């Protein structure tokens, strides 16, 4: 440790005072003795700082774009150069995808022909500070049987068997794979943790097993041949849409200028302050719409920018500058939401004529409040969430719970649920703890009904938000676990209504409470669905006993006291955490 020195009085041979070592306060505290921060942690922090700086800059830049402030073009271009994801983020994700693909290809009984990187990561429109890592794995055979589309792939039991086979194989190799028991909610996606990277893996049908040069086009033609042959009677199929994802990726290989504006628009979507209504029509062009339940998703934003690019070229007979394209995209968003303009993009050989697309409207999206149509699938409205919940948000006092509507809205829940690694680890611990209580008989209804998995996820998510509001910082994982336990007690013993802010996918708490009277006001426990305010995840079931929430609250209260007073060894031997604490000790920092 270098010590600073300071000399008082004259210097040289006649000096009358001796040299005294002076140590600063931080040095005395030993702050400079901290171990060097790992590279991955520095990278993560730098990414977080970049996102904060971008959000601080973005609103000012957009305001300058809309009002034509002098020099805004230069500022906009400077902002755009900062949007792409950090090379370290991309390289980590790519390495995780490569390892996972090799492992899935060796899964017993599952013949994998190829894999495709989807989402914003695959389309190279991901922005710094967090992006989707979606992976499609094409399966042609299962246990030696050739899988036919659509017959075999519409068999839910067969699909579940394939997913479980892959899940068990990956778990045996050390991957943290989460498959929710209620598969309808998660759209048949396996959520996988590979090191510090989180991926969504989807198994889809392979229609062209041979590695042909034009395999993607051939698959697209086989999937949509019947749709294009009879568009008036074609109906949307989620499996078909996802299996055709490579066609969308091929189409979106546009110019870098368009991709940069897509990235800018995605960052703009995240800013809550931009969602406030503006008085001037000109200023409303800067609003990314977020009325309750109205969400412009990632792919929909890309389609909007591509459609804006085509619209500008048709009107001005030239390619737009990037700032012109950005403003055109904002205006098209307003037109789609407020004027119900049908947004379609000309996708060339990968798409369809607008006349054919409009013929698919009647049976699919004609009455939807917002219509942004998939470039390669004319039956798919990328904003279909609003069809389901538009009436609910328009008249919440009279809206009633509908299970079919809740299940049909599964993509919205899938979009919302991904959270930080710390929150997911606390979710895993909470689920494991509750399941151990149920297995031991401490928490179980007479009919053996268990506490719902999604209800536990919402509890942890709500606990995370409550802690942040109270303490103005993110909780440590042990703090979050204790906060979740305390929220369980409050929900059961004090009948506190548990709601989580799902951002653009959800609703305001005030609107959710207006749905109470006709749906869950008198229920003993109220844990409300993040995207459906009429749905109580802890609702009493017809002809079935309810989960024993009273016993769960009692055990949660005991465990909170144990965590506050007992040592690590005592928790492992004399608390309901038992052996779980050893398993989760390193991940959650539970050592006392």
Coordinates of C-alpha atoms in Angstrom, one line a residue, residues 164-490:
X164 CA -40.0 -33.5 -20.8
X165 CA -37.4 -35.7 -22.5
X166 CA -35.3 -32.7 -23.4
X167 CA -35.8 -31.1 -20.0
X168 CA -34.7 -34.2 -18.2
X169 CA -31.7 -34.6 -20.5
X170 CA -30.6 -31.0 -19.9
X171 CA -31.1 -31.1 -16.2
X172 CA -29.0 -34.3 -16.0
X173 CA -26.2 -32.2 -17.7
X174 CA -26.4 -29.5 -15.1
X175 CA -28.7 -27.0 -16.8
X176 CA -31.3 -25.1 -14.8
X177 CA -34.4 -25.9 -16.8
X178 CA -37.8 -24.6 -15.7
X179 CA -41.0 -26.0 -17.2
X180 CA -44.2 -24.8 -15.7
X181 CA -46.7 -27.5 -15.0
X182 CA -49.5 -25.5 -16.6
X183 CA -47.9 -25.5 -20.1
X184 CA -50.7 -23.4 -21.6
X185 CA -49.5 -20.4 -19.8
X186 CA -46.0 -20.5 -21.1
X187 CA -46.6 -21.4 -24.7
X188 CA -44.7 -24.7 -24.7
X189 CA -41.4 -22.9 -24.0
X190 CA -38.6 -24.4 -21.9
X191 CA -36.9 -21.6 -20.0
X192 CA -33.2 -22.5 -19.5
X193 CA -30.4 -20.9 -17.5
X194 CA -27.0 -21.5 -19.1
X195 CA -24.5 -19.8 -16.9
X196 CA -25.3 -16.1 -16.9
X197 CA -27.4 -16.3 -20.0
X198 CA -31.2 -17.1 -20.0
X199 CA -32.7 -18.7 -23.0
X200 CA -36.2 -19.7 -24.2
X201 CA -36.1 -23.0 -26.1
X202 CA -39.0 -24.0 -28.3
X203 CA -39.3 -27.4 -30.1
X204 CA -40.9 -27.1 -33.5
X205 CA -41.7 -29.4 -36.4
X206 CA -39.2 -30.1 -39.2
X207 CA -41.0 -30.5 -42.6
X208 CA -37.8 -30.6 -44.7
X209 CA -35.4 -33.0 -43.0
X210 CA -32.9 -33.0 -45.9
X211 CA -30.4 -30.1 -45.8
X212 CA -31.6 -28.5 -49.0
X213 CA -30.1 -25.1 -50.1
X214 CA -33.5 -23.5 -50.0
X215 CA -34.7 -25.4 -47.0
X216 CA -36.2 -22.3 -45.3
X217 CA -38.3 -21.3 -48.3
X218 CA -39.4 -24.9 -48.8
X219 CA -40.5 -25.1 -45.1
X220 CA -42.4 -21.8 -45.5
X221 CA -44.2 -23.0 -48.6
X222 CA -45.2 -26.3 -46.9
X223 CA -46.5 -24.5 -43.8
X224 CA -48.5 -21.8 -45.6
X225 CA -49.5 -23.6 -48.8
X226 CA -53.0 -24.2 -47.5
X227 CA -53.3 -20.7 -46.1
X228 CA -52.4 -19.1 -49.4
X229 CA -54.7 -21.5 -51.3
X230 CA -57.8 -20.7 -49.2
X231 CA -57.2 -17.4 -47.3
X232 CA -60.9 -16.9 -46.6
X233 CA -61.0 -20.0 -44.4
X234 CA -57.5 -20.0 -42.9
X235 CA -57.2 -19.6 -39.2
X236 CA -54.2 -18.6 -37.0
X237 CA -52.0 -21.4 -35.6
X238 CA -49.3 -20.5 -33.1
X239 CA -47.2 -23.6 -33.8
X240 CA -47.2 -22.9 -37.6
X241 CA -46.2 -19.3 -37.0
X242 CA -43.3 -20.2 -34.8
X243 CA -42.1 -23.0 -37.0
X244 CA -41.8 -20.5 -39.8
X245 CA -39.6 -18.1 -37.8
X246 CA -36.6 -18.5 -40.1
X247 CA -38.7 -17.0 -42.9
X248 CA -39.2 -13.9 -40.8
X249 CA -35.5 -13.7 -40.0
X250 CA -34.7 -13.9 -43.7
X251 CA -37.1 -11.2 -44.6
X252 CA -35.8 -8.8 -41.9
X253 CA -32.3 -8.8 -43.1
X254 CA -32.8 -5.2 -44.2
X255 CA -30.5 -2.3 -44.2
X256 CA -28.6 -1.3 -41.2
X257 CA -30.3 2.1 -41.2
X258 CA -33.7 0.4 -40.7
X259 CA -32.3 -1.8 -37.9
X260 CA -30.8 1.2 -36.1
X261 CA -34.2 2.9 -36.0
X262 CA -35.8 -0.4 -34.8
X263 CA -33.3 -0.4 -31.9
X264 CA -34.1 3.3 -31.1
X265 CA -37.8 2.6 -31.1
X266 CA -37.4 -0.4 -28.8
X267 CA -35.5 1.7 -26.3
X268 CA -38.2 4.3 -26.5
X269 CA -40.8 1.7 -25.7
X270 CA -39.2 1.1 -22.3
X271 CA -39.6 4.7 -21.1
X272 CA -42.7 5.0 -18.9
X273 CA -42.7 8.8 -19.1
X274 CA -43.3 8.6 -22.8
X275 CA -46.6 6.9 -22.2
X276 CA -48.3 10.0 -20.8
X277 CA -50.8 11.6 -23.1
X278 CA -49.8 14.8 -24.8
X279 CA -52.0 17.7 -25.7
X280 CA -50.6 18.5 -29.2
X281 CA -51.2 16.1 -32.1
X282 CA -47.7 16.8 -33.2
X283 CA -46.3 15.8 -29.8
X284 CA -48.4 12.7 -29.7
X285 CA -46.2 11.4 -32.5
X286 CA -43.6 10.8 -29.8
X287 CA -45.9 8.6 -27.7
X288 CA -45.3 4.9 -27.7
X289 CA -48.9 3.8 -26.9
X290 CA -49.4 2.0 -23.6
X291 CA -53.0 2.3 -22.7
X292 CA -53.9 -0.5 -20.3
X293 CA -53.4 -3.8 -22.1
X294 CA -52.0 -2.2 -25.2
X295 CA -48.5 -3.4 -25.9
X296 CA -46.5 -2.9 -29.0
X297 CA -44.3 -6.0 -28.9
X298 CA -40.7 -6.4 -30.2
X299 CA -41.6 -8.0 -33.5
X300 CA -44.5 -5.6 -34.0
X301 CA -42.2 -2.6 -33.6
X302 CA -39.8 -4.0 -36.2
X303 CA -42.8 -4.5 -38.6
X304 CA -43.9 -0.9 -37.9
X305 CA -40.5 0.5 -38.8
X306 CA -40.3 -1.6 -42.0
X307 CA -43.8 -0.5 -43.0
X308 CA -42.9 3.1 -42.2
X309 CA -39.8 2.7 -44.5
X310 CA -41.9 1.4 -47.3
X311 CA -44.6 4.1 -46.8
X312 CA -42.0 6.9 -46.9
X313 CA -40.4 5.5 -50.1
X314 CA -43.8 5.4 -51.8
X315 CA -44.7 9.0 -50.8
X316 CA -41.3 10.6 -51.4
X317 CA -39.7 8.3 -54.0
X318 CA -36.5 8.1 -52.1
X319 CA -35.0 6.4 -49.1
X320 CA -35.6 8.2 -45.8
X321 CA -32.9 9.6 -43.6
X322 CA -32.8 7.8 -40.2
X323 CA -34.4 10.7 -38.3
X324 CA -37.1 10.9 -41.0
X325 CA -37.7 7.1 -40.7
X326 CA -37.9 7.4 -36.9
X327 CA -40.6 10.1 -37.1
X328 CA -42.5 8.2 -39.8
X329 CA -42.5 5.2 -37.5
X330 CA -43.9 7.2 -34.6
X331 CA -46.6 8.6 -36.8
X332 CA -47.5 5.1 -38.0
X333 CA -47.8 3.9 -34.4
X334 CA -50.3 6.6 -33.7
X335 CA -52.3 5.8 -36.8
X336 CA -52.4 2.1 -35.9
X337 CA -53.7 2.7 -32.4
X338 CA -55.9 5.8 -32.8
X339 CA -57.1 5.4 -36.4
X340 CA -57.1 1.5 -36.6
X341 CA -54.9 1.6 -39.7
X342 CA -54.0 -2.0 -40.8
X343 CA -50.3 -2.2 -40.8
X344 CA -48.9 -4.6 -43.4
X345 CA -45.5 -4.8 -44.9
X346 CA -44.5 -6.0 -48.4
X347 CA -42.2 -9.0 -47.7
X348 CA -41.5 -10.0 -51.3
X349 CA -41.1 -13.7 -51.9
X350 CA -41.5 -14.4 -48.1
X351 CA -44.8 -12.7 -47.8
X352 CA -48.1 -12.2 -49.6
X353 CA -50.1 -9.6 -51.4
X354 CA -52.1 -7.1 -49.4
X355 CA -55.3 -8.3 -51.1
X356 CA -54.7 -11.9 -49.9
X357 CA -53.8 -10.6 -46.4
X358 CA -57.1 -8.7 -46.1
X359 CA -59.0 -11.9 -47.1
X360 CA -57.6 -13.5 -43.9
X361 CA -59.1 -10.7 -41.8
X362 CA -62.7 -12.0 -41.2
X363 CA -61.7 -15.2 -39.3
X364 CA -58.7 -13.8 -37.5
X365 CA -58.2 -10.1 -36.8
X366 CA -60.8 -7.9 -38.5
X367 CA -62.4 -6.7 -35.2
X368 CA -59.1 -6.3 -33.3
X369 CA -58.6 -2.8 -32.1
X370 CA -54.9 -2.7 -33.3
X371 CA -53.9 -4.6 -36.4
X372 CA -50.2 -5.1 -37.1
X373 CA -50.0 -8.1 -39.3
X374 CA -47.1 -10.6 -39.4
X375 CA -45.0 -10.2 -42.6
X376 CA -45.0 -13.9 -43.5
X377 CA -48.3 -15.1 -41.8
X378 CA -51.4 -13.2 -42.9
X379 CA -53.5 -14.9 -40.1
X380 CA -51.3 -13.5 -37.3
X381 CA -52.0 -10.1 -35.7
X382 CA -48.9 -9.3 -33.7
X383 CA -51.0 -7.3 -31.2
X384 CA -53.7 -9.9 -30.7
X385 CA -53.5 -9.5 -26.9
X386 CA -55.7 -6.4 -27.2
X387 CA -58.6 -8.3 -28.8
X388 CA -58.9 -10.4 -25.6
X389 CA -58.7 -7.6 -23.1
X390 CA -60.0 -4.6 -24.9
X391 CA -63.5 -5.1 -23.5
X392 CA -62.1 -5.7 -20.0
X393 CA -60.2 -2.5 -19.9
X394 CA -63.1 -0.6 -21.5
X395 CA -65.6 -1.6 -18.8
X396 CA -63.7 -3.2 -15.8
X397 CA -66.7 -3.0 -13.4
X398 CA -68.7 -5.4 -15.6
X399 CA -65.9 -7.6 -16.8
X400 CA -66.0 -11.2 -15.7
X401 CA -63.3 -13.9 -15.5
X402 CA -63.1 -16.2 -18.6
X403 CA -60.7 -19.1 -18.5
X404 CA -60.5 -19.4 -22.3
X405 CA -59.6 -15.8 -22.5
X406 CA -56.9 -16.2 -19.9
X407 CA -55.4 -19.2 -21.6
X408 CA -55.5 -17.6 -25.0
X409 CA -53.5 -14.7 -23.8
X410 CA -50.5 -16.9 -22.8
X411 CA -48.0 -15.0 -25.0
X412 CA -48.5 -11.9 -23.0
X413 CA -47.7 -13.7 -19.7
X414 CA -44.7 -15.3 -21.4
X415 CA -43.4 -11.8 -22.4
X416 CA -43.8 -10.5 -18.9
X417 CA -42.4 -13.3 -16.8
X418 CA -38.7 -13.1 -17.6
X419 CA -36.9 -11.3 -14.8
X420 CA -33.5 -10.9 -13.4
X421 CA -31.5 -14.0 -12.5
X422 CA -31.8 -13.1 -8.8
X423 CA -35.6 -13.0 -8.9
X424 CA -35.8 -16.3 -10.7
X425 CA -33.5 -18.0 -8.2
X426 CA -35.7 -16.7 -5.4
X427 CA -38.7 -18.1 -7.3
X428 CA -37.0 -21.5 -7.5
X429 CA -36.3 -21.5 -3.8
X430 CA -39.8 -20.4 -2.9
X431 CA -41.3 -23.1 -5.1
X432 CA -39.0 -25.8 -3.7
X433 CA -39.8 -24.7 -0.1
X434 CA -43.6 -24.8 -0.7
X435 CA -43.4 -28.2 -2.4
X436 CA -41.4 -29.6 0.5
X437 CA -44.1 -28.4 2.9
X438 CA -46.8 -30.0 0.8
X439 CA -44.8 -33.3 0.5
X440 CA -44.3 -33.4 4.2
X441 CA -48.0 -32.8 4.9
X442 CA -47.5 -29.4 6.6
X443 CA -49.3 -27.6 3.8
X444 CA -51.9 -29.6 1.9
X445 CA -55.6 -29.5 1.4
X446 CA -57.7 -32.6 2.1
X447 CA -57.7 -33.4 -1.7
X448 CA -54.0 -32.8 -2.1
X449 CA -54.4 -29.6 -4.1
X450 CA -51.2 -27.7 -4.3
X451 CA -50.4 -24.0 -4.3
X452 CA -50.3 -22.8 -7.9
X453 CA -46.9 -22.3 -9.5
X454 CA -47.8 -19.0 -11.2
X455 CA -49.2 -17.6 -7.9
X456 CA -45.9 -18.2 -6.2
X457 CA -44.1 -16.4 -9.1
X458 CA -46.4 -13.4 -8.8
X459 CA -45.8 -13.3 -5.0
X460 CA -42.1 -13.1 -5.5
X461 CA -42.4 -10.5 -8.3
X462 CA -44.7 -8.4 -6.1
X463 CA -42.3 -8.7 -3.2
X464 CA -39.5 -7.5 -5.4
X465 CA -41.5 -4.4 -6.4
X466 CA -42.6 -3.7 -2.9
X467 CA -39.0 -3.9 -1.6
X468 CA -37.8 -1.5 -4.3
X469 CA -40.5 1.0 -3.5
X470 CA -39.8 0.9 0.2
X471 CA -36.0 0.9 0.1
X472 CA -35.2 2.6 -3.2
X473 CA -32.8 -0.1 -4.3
X474 CA -32.9 -3.7 -5.5
X475 CA -33.1 -6.3 -2.8
X476 CA -30.4 -8.9 -2.1
X477 CA -31.7 -12.3 -2.8
X478 CA -32.0 -13.2 0.9
X479 CA -33.9 -10.0 1.5
X480 CA -36.2 -10.8 -1.4
X481 CA -36.9 -14.3 -0.1
X482 CA -37.8 -12.8 3.3
X483 CA -40.0 -10.1 1.7
X484 CA -41.8 -12.9 -0.2
X485 CA -42.5 -14.8 3.0
X486 CA -43.8 -11.7 4.7
X487 CA -46.1 -11.0 1.7
X488 CA -47.5 -14.5 1.9
X489 CA -48.4 -13.8 5.5
X490 CA -50.0 -10.4 4.6

